[in-house]
Amino acid sequence: MALFKRRTAGKPGEWFYCLEHRTVEEGPQCPAQNRFGPYGSREEAQHAMDRAAERNLEWENDPKWHDKGDKDAGRGDQDA
């Protein structure tokens, strides 16, 4: 029997989106590795996957991260 119960990080009153259950949760119910958040409201947490998709699209279309045809593109100020 364990002496200490392992608790998830976070505070009640914060909202999270659980990636495993695909649900919005108030407070830390699932391990941090399985959730996005914290969010300030239930509505923000409900749109977590939409926001993640938007950010992924922005990243995929950011020219500084693509080096198609240019060996040094996307390296910023680093020396080649």
Short mmCIF file of C-alpha atoms in Angstrom, two decimals, residues 3-66:
data_model
loop_
_atom_site.label_atom_id
_atom_site.label_comp_id
_atom_site.label_asym_id
_atom_site.label_seq_id
_atom_site.Cartn_x
_atom_site.Cartn_y
_atom_site.Cartn_z
CA LEU A 3 1.93 5.90 1.80
CA PHE A 4 1.43 8.90 -0.42
CA LYS A 5 -1.13 9.35 -3.12
CA ARG A 6 0.31 10.82 -6.30
CA ARG A 7 -1.59 13.98 -7.17
CA THR A 8 -1.89 15.70 -10.51
CA ALA A 9 -0.58 19.26 -10.74
CA GLY A 10 -2.98 22.17 -11.04
CA LYS A 11 -5.57 24.02 -9.04
CA PRO A 12 -9.32 23.54 -8.79
CA GLY A 13 -11.15 26.24 -10.74
CA GLU A 14 -8.83 25.85 -13.71
CA TRP A 15 -10.11 24.16 -16.85
CA PHE A 16 -8.28 21.49 -18.84
CA TYR A 17 -8.84 19.49 -22.00
CA CYS A 18 -8.09 15.80 -21.47
CA LEU A 19 -6.48 14.27 -24.56
CA GLU A 20 -7.15 10.71 -23.41
CA HIS A 21 -10.87 11.12 -22.67
CA ARG A 22 -11.46 14.00 -25.13
CA THR A 23 -13.40 15.91 -22.51
CA VAL A 24 -13.20 19.19 -20.63
CA GLU A 25 -12.35 18.85 -16.96
CA GLU A 26 -12.46 21.31 -14.11
CA GLY A 27 -9.40 21.01 -11.95
CA PRO A 28 -6.62 18.51 -12.40
CA GLN A 29 -8.28 15.14 -12.92
CA CYS A 30 -5.90 13.46 -15.36
CA PRO A 31 -2.10 13.42 -15.45
CA ALA A 32 -0.44 16.47 -16.99
CA GLN A 33 0.93 14.41 -19.87
CA ASN A 34 -2.66 13.75 -21.01
CA ARG A 35 -4.07 17.26 -20.94
CA PHE A 36 -3.91 20.76 -22.37
CA GLY A 37 -4.34 23.72 -20.07
CA PRO A 38 -4.98 25.31 -17.75
CA TYR A 39 -7.57 27.55 -19.37
CA GLY A 40 -9.46 30.40 -17.75
CA SER A 41 -12.90 29.16 -18.79
CA ARG A 42 -14.76 26.04 -19.89
CA GLU A 43 -15.25 27.57 -23.35
CA GLU A 44 -11.51 28.06 -23.86
CA ALA A 45 -10.87 24.46 -22.86
CA GLN A 46 -13.60 23.23 -25.23
CA HIS A 47 -11.73 24.83 -28.13
CA ALA A 48 -8.30 23.50 -27.12
CA MET A 49 -8.03 21.12 -30.07
CA ASP A 50 -9.16 23.84 -32.51
CA ARG A 51 -6.50 26.18 -31.17
CA ALA A 52 -3.85 23.45 -31.36
CA ALA A 53 -4.79 22.79 -35.00
CA GLU A 54 -4.55 26.53 -35.77
CA ARG A 55 -1.11 26.74 -34.16
CA ASN A 56 0.09 23.67 -36.03
CA LEU A 57 -1.07 25.17 -39.32
CA GLU A 58 0.66 28.46 -38.52
CA TRP A 59 3.87 26.60 -37.73
CA GLU A 60 3.66 24.44 -40.87
CA ASN A 61 3.20 27.54 -43.03
CA ASP A 62 5.87 29.66 -41.34
CA PRO A 63 8.57 30.22 -43.97
CA LYS A 64 11.39 30.47 -41.44
CA TRP A 65 10.85 26.79 -40.52
CA HIS A 66 10.98 25.46 -44.07
#
